[in-house]
């Protein structure tokens, strides 16, 4: 069936693959952001009782930032078999994205929390605000504008990293390129088309992320 | 140590009871799920129209017919076979699954489906009649990188020179072109490629060096299913079905056919579930460590070559002519907006279309270098921008020469700004070098895939591999931080 790269079937096939790429990235990074938020806050608590949890969170972040995403994918593929043998490959890859994204986003959120000047937190304590109120009314509103731009940039970057899920057999964009080539398209056409699609997604998203950065940065310095 | 224990605790959850489906469940659902390798012609591969076809596929369909169920084919990579069997994602596993004692501890096997005769393919140029005569230093044997035959040869035929190539077809081409004299491999799998060179007078030496047997893999303890498969498969051997299907796929009979004796000898199993065994991985630690060295090599080459490109691109974007600015900007956005993996696909698979055939190592390292260049250009540009105009003006007033200005004013600033991002990026490259495994380069991840394909201890192998990456990057981070402090006065974060 070598021939028309722009036939309706091929375009529908590529669109579905693109959808899976975005699904893995968006779901994985969103869950990762929420868990990362919890872990980052946890790591900045001081209660002695929470020390083991702080320690586990630090261990988690260090571990998953030092193992290649490809190896994480392979480990998740095989570990998950024990709990959910019928989970789809897309689901497995999404879990792997979540695990990796959580580790990196914990660091990004943490840097944002640390950017809030200490005196502000101390004054909140002096005013008698509870730990939770300090977090909610003093730290998070200010940290937010520091956290969002790099977190958005991270998510845009991860769109490209999900290409490795092709190794598991998830029919996302990179694997779609392989399938097109196996069906008889020239490697230049098959992989070239996929490359262009990635750029078409990544470039505008990257622009949005960086405009987010300049807008939020401006509001900080007002 | 705690890390190891934590990882183990997580992994031990894996030892949950097997959920492989028994014969009744399969009959009730009416579907037999068979794992086949999607990239192994003529055993099984995608044909025209995207359907799987080949010897294994036909055997699976015939088995299904005899068991009275429909066959659902599940594409399964070599390393996935055991976990998929244990979890019940597949009921049977095909794909030249060699029966070994190591594997018998993990899964059960049917009676043999076919042989794997390790023999010699050579040409009329080499006047030998027996494989033992090949043990001479003036002979060159060609081998496929990563195949089991490499270690077998080192033991049985230590003297000849070795030429390692990357693909099945490359082995036969090397002999046809006279770069090697003979191939010691599974004769059946390779003989097909000799048809591409009809002018060469090919010969197969009569006596195989040794013969291994491949069976159909099943989850441990799934006795009724194994008995049913054994009965159906034995019948297929006896009525000539297996021979016919083999001839259809290979155009010749099996070099060493399965004997009646082997069909009678069936081994029942007792054990069920998955038991961890770390011994095979621990034995392979030196091999993995060698792979880690290659991972580091890839990262180092990509880093330094990328730094040169990145510096040039950064300078072009800051001070270059409008054209240089455009070119550098286009390079950076083209590379940073697309996945490195797909870029390497293009370098590796598409460049040969215009006659540039890059070996896997070169293609991967080049791809990572192009990426490093783009990302480092951003980092370096930020560093150069960090030098304040007022400081340059001050240097001007002090009458510093251009070189002194660069050395004493600009560089200290730039180094302090870029050092930590550069060090972090080196770690990213070490982790990114694992991509090379997908192109057959035997760095750390590639070797882990090699090992787990042979010993089927995927979880154990990759858990250890993960630990090696953690150790490697921790050491690299520590050394880089130390160098930064002592040499460039970069403070800790």
mmCIF file with all atom_site columns, C-alpha atoms in Angstrom, chain B residues 11 14-15 20 53-54 77-78 86 95 143 167 179 192 216 221 236 274 309 335 358 380 407 411 423 453:
data_model
loop_
_atom_site.group_PDB
_atom_site.id
_atom_site.type_symbol
_atom_site.label_atom_id
_atom_site.label_alt_id
_atom_site.label_comp_id
_atom_site.label_asym_id
_atom_site.label_entity_id
_atom_site.label_seq_id
_atom_site.pdbx_PDB_ins_code
_atom_site.Cartn_x
_atom_site.Cartn_y
_atom_site.Cartn_z
_atom_site.occupancy
_atom_site.B_iso_or_equiv
_atom_site.pdbx_formal_charge
_atom_site.auth_seq_id
_atom_site.auth_comp_id
_atom_site.auth_asym_id
_atom_site.auth_atom_id
_atom_site.pdbx_PDB_model_num
ATOM 1  C CA . UNK B 1 11  ? 9.106  -6.153  43.081 1.00 0.00 ? 11  UNK B CA 1
ATOM 2  C CA . UNK B 1 14  ? 5.152  -9.486  41.459 1.00 0.00 ? 14  UNK B CA 1
ATOM 3  C CA . UNK B 1 15  ? 5.253  -12.957 43.004 1.00 0.00 ? 15  UNK B CA 1
ATOM 4  C CA . UNK B 1 20  ? -2.625 -18.168 33.602 1.00 0.00 ? 20  UNK B CA 1
ATOM 5  C CA . UNK B 1 53  ? 2.183  -14.857 8.750  1.00 0.00 ? 53  UNK B CA 1
ATOM 6  C CA . UNK B 1 54  ? 4.873  -17.537 8.790  1.00 0.00 ? 54  UNK B CA 1
ATOM 7  C CA . UNK B 1 77  ? 8.998  -9.478  21.997 1.00 0.00 ? 77  UNK B CA 1
ATOM 8  C CA . UNK B 1 78  ? 11.447 -12.130 23.170 1.00 0.00 ? 78  UNK B CA 1
ATOM 9  C CA . UNK B 1 86  ? 2.757  -16.081 33.785 1.00 0.00 ? 86  UNK B CA 1
ATOM 10 C CA . UNK B 1 95  ? 9.134  -17.931 18.372 1.00 0.00 ? 95  UNK B CA 1
ATOM 11 C CA . UNK B 1 143 ? 28.791 -13.701 13.601 1.00 0.00 ? 143 UNK B CA 1
ATOM 12 C CA . UNK B 1 167 ? 21.916 -8.240  10.904 1.00 0.00 ? 167 UNK B CA 1
ATOM 13 C CA . UNK B 1 179 ? 35.156 -10.576 4.012  1.00 0.00 ? 179 UNK B CA 1
ATOM 14 C CA . UNK B 1 192 ? 17.519 -18.475 3.012  1.00 0.00 ? 192 UNK B CA 1
ATOM 15 C CA . UNK B 1 216 ? 6.036  -24.164 22.789 1.00 0.00 ? 216 UNK B CA 1
ATOM 16 C CA . UNK B 1 221 ? 1.713  -25.984 36.263 1.00 0.00 ? 221 UNK B CA 1
ATOM 17 C CA . UNK B 1 236 ? 1.072  -32.892 13.827 1.00 0.00 ? 236 UNK B CA 1
ATOM 18 C CA . UNK B 1 274 ? 7.022  -17.038 39.807 1.00 0.00 ? 274 UNK B CA 1
ATOM 19 C CA . UNK B 1 309 ? 28.170 22.813  18.042 1.00 0.00 ? 309 UNK B CA 1
ATOM 20 C CA . UNK B 1 335 ? 15.852 19.683  17.003 1.00 0.00 ? 335 UNK B CA 1
ATOM 21 C CA . UNK B 1 358 ? 25.641 4.738   9.269  1.00 0.00 ? 358 UNK B CA 1
ATOM 22 C CA . UNK B 1 380 ? 25.474 28.728  26.681 1.00 0.00 ? 380 UNK B CA 1
ATOM 23 C CA . UNK B 1 407 ? 39.515 35.602  30.455 1.00 0.00 ? 407 UNK B CA 1
ATOM 24 C CA . UNK B 1 411 ? 34.523 33.535  31.297 1.00 0.00 ? 411 UNK B CA 1
ATOM 25 C CA . UNK B 1 423 ? 26.385 19.039  34.528 1.00 0.00 ? 423 UNK B CA 1
ATOM 26 C CA . UNK B 1 453 ? 16.142 -12.386 26.227 1.00 0.00 ? 453 UNK B CA 1
#
